[in-house]
């Protein structure tokens, strides 16, 4: 029946309150858009200059010397006040210029502020200057698809997450033809400079573009972007020049908020283990940061697993006078055993729940899987070299791919060349679940990277964990500890003297958490134990309270899996990332205006208070090394992995047992709260960064 007092839909839709609460632009967006990030003090100088800092040394790579001759001798450059410039240098600084910019790779919070900083600075020095944004990453450069960046466009994106302003892409500029196309576009637009906002592979691209464009006088500047946090630059003397790439802090904070919410849920409902896979293609920086932010019970650092040695097996082999090579390095089986160990120990102390963090790239550090990844990379690359049609187009279905591998293993490959895939590989590969085989055989990205984000790593690991836990349960080794006070109250309520059964059914009758004896694994074995110890006679039933205690001690292992990646990298930036990225954009302009090329804009002292931040240029060519990509050694910027001797890692190692809380102690969960933009947000910066700077 129609309600007489019901307002008409037209009235509702036209009501100002409806307009306000349903608007696309809410109060948070308005606040973000109107926020002006701080500017590093040096940028209040009217002019700046660059000071070469040859004291910051890097060992050159021979291959980089060969292919990047015009930029390999660049030095680190410090931006200093330039008011003492000659008049003509001042004029040159202010000249009307066109600058191109594009995003490359995965989105990272703060990218729009890089463009905002660049745009504001370009226009500040000459309102006639223009900034062009290439659409969809380097594809825009190759296909000459771009827009002119305007003030209203910039204003709509200030301090906002994502790369939606001009979108992004992952195309690699890896051929002479693509280089020529890029140069053509830049020449047509009369670009003075090109700014590449990207990760390690994109900054590698930037270095090659800088080399290629040198003679045309077009400068190329890279910007260290990636939530993965694996662009960190240290000199040979271990001086930190770039402590972290932008976007890392926000993504880590966004993931941590969710993970922390799960710790609250886990500790309330006490029935789930929440398994959180966290992005970060290879390095575990994000996982380590989330561990510090949340104090989750179990966090794995891939880099540590690679160093794993099984001392027991090493000792055993030593006694026999042999070397057990399988004792070096982590296997999936070892890993699942380590996880089970924590689960079982927590359960024994009454906590059959918890939160664990697994880095997305963990497989890179698991011996047997890494071997598969490298072998498959080579096999796929070899196939693509021999055939006109690519491996993934030739073999669409998993079965077809497996059949190809089977033929290789049997020496029936395309060439007479000795195959790196042998019968043992084939056999081991066959034992993996098909979703995992599919993941390992998946197409590599354009840079030849294995796409870890597409593999359900957490599932394969948790399947093994579940399997082993059920063995442990059958052996009576996985049980929930019963709090003694609880046991006593149950017994007393039933008028039973607690001691009557305690010694018979518990292996540790005096402990705070009582564990049912290993031999008692069913109601049947429970009854038998009571009869054997004459606590009851054969014709008696097991007393109800004892059954209740037994059932309570029987663990069910329930998991919820979560993947934190795309959500966090789309988050609006933290206060730290807003300021960091805006100043990176300004830095890029000052490098360009002072004639630099082949440099990566960076800010030193990020871990310190804002007034200590220092804008610099870092020579990209000097960061290169050779790495296996698509089965070939390729020159790329070296990814920075977690240093196991770093302060952050050592502190983590010292504290993780407390966070694991396997003893009867309380969980030590930490509540980082949501991504902060206001309030006392200024102090909020990556914990790992703060620790490493001590
Ligand atoms: P970048 O290195 O380009 O910044 O990308 C990082 C990342 O977010 C990784 O953490 C993740 O493994 C990958 O991108 C996912 O790639 P895609 O966006 O292609 O799914």
JSON list of N, CA, C and O and ligand atoms in Angstrom, two decimals, residues 104-106 170 199-200 225-228 279-281 360 451 453-454 566 569, ligand 1:
[
{"chain": "A", "resi": 104, "resn": "UNK", "atom": "N", "xyz": [54.34, 4.55, -16.19]},
{"chain": "A", "resi": 104, "resn": "UNK", "atom": "CA", "xyz": [54.71, 3.26, -16.72]},
{"chain": "A", "resi": 104, "resn": "UNK", "atom": "C", "xyz": [54.64, 2.21, -15.61]},
{"chain": "A", "resi": 104, "resn": "UNK", "atom": "O", "xyz": [55.08, 2.44, -14.49]},
{"chain": "A", "resi": 105, "resn": "UNK", "atom": "N", "xyz": [54.02, 1.08, -15.91]},
{"chain": "A", "resi": 105, "resn": "UNK", "atom": "CA", "xyz": [53.91, 0.00, -14.92]},
{"chain": "A", "resi": 105, "resn": "UNK", "atom": "C", "xyz": [52.70, 0.17, -14.03]},
{"chain": "A", "resi": 105, "resn": "UNK", "atom": "O", "xyz": [51.77, 0.92, -14.33]},
{"chain": "A", "resi": 106, "resn": "UNK", "atom": "N", "xyz": [52.72, -0.56, -12.92]},
{"chain": "A", "resi": 106, "resn": "UNK", "atom": "CA", "xyz": [51.56, -0.57, -12.02]},
{"chain": "A", "resi": 106, "resn": "UNK", "atom": "C", "xyz": [51.34, 0.78, -11.35]},
{"chain": "A", "resi": 106, "resn": "UNK", "atom": "O", "xyz": [52.30, 1.49, -11.06]},
{"chain": "A", "resi": 170, "resn": "UNK", "atom": "N", "xyz": [52.39, -1.10, -19.80]},
{"chain": "A", "resi": 170, "resn": "UNK", "atom": "CA", "xyz": [53.64, -1.82, -19.48]},
{"chain": "A", "resi": 170, "resn": "UNK", "atom": "C", "xyz": [54.49, -2.12, -20.70]},
{"chain": "A", "resi": 170, "resn": "UNK", "atom": "O", "xyz": [55.36, -2.99, -20.66]},
{"chain": "A", "resi": 199, "resn": "UNK", "atom": "N", "xyz": [58.88, 2.13, -12.53]},
{"chain": "A", "resi": 199, "resn": "UNK", "atom": "CA", "xyz": [59.66, 1.29, -11.64]},
{"chain": "A", "resi": 199, "resn": "UNK", "atom": "C", "xyz": [61.04, 0.99, -12.21]},
{"chain": "A", "resi": 199, "resn": "UNK", "atom": "O", "xyz": [61.54, 1.72, -13.07]},
{"chain": "A", "resi": 200, "resn": "UNK", "atom": "N", "xyz": [61.62, -0.13, -11.78]},
{"chain": "A", "resi": 200, "resn": "UNK", "atom": "CA", "xyz": [62.98, -0.46, -12.22]},
{"chain": "A", "resi": 200, "resn": "UNK", "atom": "C", "xyz": [63.05, -0.63, -13.74]},
{"chain": "A", "resi": 200, "resn": "UNK", "atom": "O", "xyz": [63.95, -0.10, -14.39]},
{"chain": "A", "resi": 225, "resn": "UNK", "atom": "N", "xyz": [59.14, 5.18, -9.03]},
{"chain": "A", "resi": 225, "resn": "UNK", "atom": "CA", "xyz": [57.79, 4.79, -8.64]},
{"chain": "A", "resi": 225, "resn": "UNK", "atom": "C", "xyz": [57.69, 3.29, -8.45]},
{"chain": "A", "resi": 225, "resn": "UNK", "atom": "O", "xyz": [58.22, 2.55, -9.27]},
{"chain": "A", "resi": 226, "resn": "UNK", "atom": "N", "xyz": [57.10, 2.81, -7.46]},
{"chain": "A", "resi": 226, "resn": "UNK", "atom": "CA", "xyz": [56.60, 1.44, -7.34]},
{"chain": "A", "resi": 226, "resn": "UNK", "atom": "C", "xyz": [56.21, 1.17, -5.89]},
{"chain": "A", "resi": 226, "resn": "UNK", "atom": "O", "xyz": [56.98, 1.49, -4.97]},
{"chain": "A", "resi": 227, "resn": "UNK", "atom": "N", "xyz": [55.04, 0.60, -5.74]},
{"chain": "A", "resi": 227, "resn": "UNK", "atom": "CA", "xyz": [54.60, 0.26, -4.38]},
{"chain": "A", "resi": 227, "resn": "UNK", "atom": "C", "xyz": [55.53, -0.81, -3.80]},
{"chain": "A", "resi": 227, "resn": "UNK", "atom": "O", "xyz": [55.63, -0.95, -2.59]},
{"chain": "A", "resi": 228, "resn": "UNK", "atom": "N", "xyz": [56.19, -1.57, -4.68]},
{"chain": "A", "resi": 228, "resn": "UNK", "atom": "CA", "xyz": [57.02, -2.68, -4.21]},
{"chain": "A", "resi": 228, "resn": "UNK", "atom": "C", "xyz": [58.18, -2.22, -3.33]},
{"chain": "A", "resi": 228, "resn": "UNK", "atom": "O", "xyz": [58.75, -3.02, -2.58]},
{"chain": "A", "resi": 279, "resn": "UNK", "atom": "N", "xyz": [51.13, -7.81, -2.09]},
{"chain": "A", "resi": 279, "resn": "UNK", "atom": "CA", "xyz": [51.87, -7.53, -3.33]},
{"chain": "A", "resi": 279, "resn": "UNK", "atom": "C", "xyz": [53.33, -7.17, -3.08]},
{"chain": "A", "resi": 279, "resn": "UNK", "atom": "O", "xyz": [53.72, -6.83, -1.96]},
{"chain": "A", "resi": 280, "resn": "UNK", "atom": "N", "xyz": [54.05, -7.18, -4.16]},
{"chain": "A", "resi": 280, "resn": "UNK", "atom": "CA", "xyz": [55.49, -6.91, -4.13]},
{"chain": "A", "resi": 280, "resn": "UNK", "atom": "C", "xyz": [56.07, -8.02, -4.97]},
{"chain": "A", "resi": 280, "resn": "UNK", "atom": "O", "xyz": [56.27, -9.12, -4.46]},
{"chain": "A", "resi": 281, "resn": "UNK", "atom": "N", "xyz": [56.28, -7.72, -6.24]},
{"chain": "A", "resi": 281, "resn": "UNK", "atom": "CA", "xyz": [56.59, -8.78, -7.20]},
{"chain": "A", "resi": 281, "resn": "UNK", "atom": "C", "xyz": [57.66, -9.76, -6.70]},
{"chain": "A", "resi": 281, "resn": "UNK", "atom": "O", "xyz": [57.46, -10.95, -6.69]},
{"chain": "A", "resi": 360, "resn": "UNK", "atom": "N", "xyz": [53.92, -11.75, -1.94]},
{"chain": "A", "resi": 360, "resn": "UNK", "atom": "CA", "xyz": [53.53, -12.23, -3.27]},
{"chain": "A", "resi": 360, "resn": "UNK", "atom": "C", "xyz": [54.69, -12.96, -3.97]},
{"chain": "A", "resi": 360, "resn": "UNK", "atom": "O", "xyz": [54.49, -13.97, -4.64]},
{"chain": "A", "resi": 451, "resn": "UNK", "atom": "N", "xyz": [54.80, -13.19, -13.60]},
{"chain": "A", "resi": 451, "resn": "UNK", "atom": "CA", "xyz": [53.69, -12.42, -13.02]},
{"chain": "A", "resi": 451, "resn": "UNK", "atom": "C", "xyz": [53.17, -13.07, -11.73]},
{"chain": "A", "resi": 451, "resn": "UNK", "atom": "O", "xyz": [52.15, -13.74, -11.71]},
{"chain": "A", "resi": 453, "resn": "UNK", "atom": "N", "xyz": [51.69, -11.94, -9.27]},
{"chain": "A", "resi": 453, "resn": "UNK", "atom": "CA", "xyz": [50.38, -11.53, -8.76]},
{"chain": "A", "resi": 453, "resn": "UNK", "atom": "C", "xyz": [49.26, -12.44, -9.28]},
{"chain": "A", "resi": 453, "resn": "UNK", "atom": "O", "xyz": [48.18, -12.49, -8.71]},
{"chain": "A", "resi": 454, "resn": "UNK", "atom": "N", "xyz": [49.53, -13.15, -10.38]},
{"chain": "A", "resi": 454, "resn": "UNK", "atom": "CA", "xyz": [48.49, -13.98, -10.98]},
{"chain": "A", "resi": 454, "resn": "UNK", "atom": "C", "xyz": [48.48, -15.41, -10.42]},
{"chain": "A", "resi": 454, "resn": "UNK", "atom": "O", "xyz": [47.63, -16.21, -10.79]},
{"chain": "A", "resi": 566, "resn": "UNK", "atom": "N", "xyz": [45.96, -4.77, -5.54]},
{"chain": "A", "resi": 566, "resn": "UNK", "atom": "CA", "xyz": [45.35, -3.77, -6.42]},
{"chain": "A", "resi": 566, "resn": "UNK", "atom": "C", "xyz": [44.61, -2.71, -5.61]},
{"chain": "A", "resi": 566, "resn": "UNK", "atom": "O", "xyz": [44.59, -1.54, -5.99]},
{"chain": "A", "resi": 569, "resn": "UNK", "atom": "N", "xyz": [47.23, -0.27, -4.02]},
{"chain": "A", "resi": 569, "resn": "UNK", "atom": "CA", "xyz": [47.97, 0.57, -4.95]},
{"chain": "A", "resi": 569, "resn": "UNK", "atom": "C", "xyz": [47.05, 1.61, -5.59]},
{"chain": "A", "resi": 569, "resn": "UNK", "atom": "O", "xyz": [47.51, 2.55, -6.23]},
{"chain": "B", "resi": 1, "resn": "LIG", "atom": "P1", "xyz": [55.51, -1.85, -10.86]},
{"chain": "B", "resi": 1, "resn": "LIG", "atom": "O1", "xyz": [56.79, -2.56, -10.60]},
{"chain": "B", "resi": 1, "resn": "LIG", "atom": "O2", "xyz": [55.28, -1.52, -12.25]},
{"chain": "B", "resi": 1, "resn": "LIG", "atom": "O3", "xyz": [55.34, -0.66, -9.96]},
{"chain": "B", "resi": 1, "resn": "LIG", "atom": "O4", "xyz": [54.31, -2.82, -10.47]},
{"chain": "B", "resi": 1, "resn": "LIG", "atom": "C1", "xyz": [54.31, -3.47, -9.27]},
{"chain": "B", "resi": 1, "resn": "LIG", "atom": "C2", "xyz": [53.12, -4.36, -9.09]},
{"chain": "B", "resi": 1, "resn": "LIG", "atom": "O5", "xyz": [52.08, -3.69, -8.45]},
{"chain": "B", "resi": 1, "resn": "LIG", "atom": "C3", "xyz": [53.56, -5.61, -8.34]},
{"chain": "B", "resi": 1, "resn": "LIG", "atom": "O6", "xyz": [53.47, -5.44, -6.96]},
{"chain": "B", "resi": 1, "resn": "LIG", "atom": "C4", "xyz": [52.68, -6.67, -8.90]},
{"chain": "B", "resi": 1, "resn": "LIG", "atom": "O7", "xyz": [53.30, -7.92, -8.87]},
{"chain": "B", "resi": 1, "resn": "LIG", "atom": "C5", "xyz": [52.47, -6.25, -10.31]},
{"chain": "B", "resi": 1, "resn": "LIG", "atom": "O8", "xyz": [52.63, -4.86, -10.33]},
{"chain": "B", "resi": 1, "resn": "LIG", "atom": "C6", "xyz": [51.12, -6.61, -10.84]},
{"chain": "B", "resi": 1, "resn": "LIG", "atom": "O9", "xyz": [51.09, -6.37, -12.19]},
{"chain": "B", "resi": 1, "resn": "LIG", "atom": "P2", "xyz": [49.77, -6.17, -13.05]},
{"chain": "B", "resi": 1, "resn": "LIG", "atom": "O10", "xyz": [49.33, -4.76, -12.80]},
{"chain": "B", "resi": 1, "resn": "LIG", "atom": "O11", "xyz": [50.23, -6.35, -14.43]},
{"chain": "B", "resi": 1, "resn": "LIG", "atom": "O12", "xyz": [48.76, -7.17, -12.61]}
]
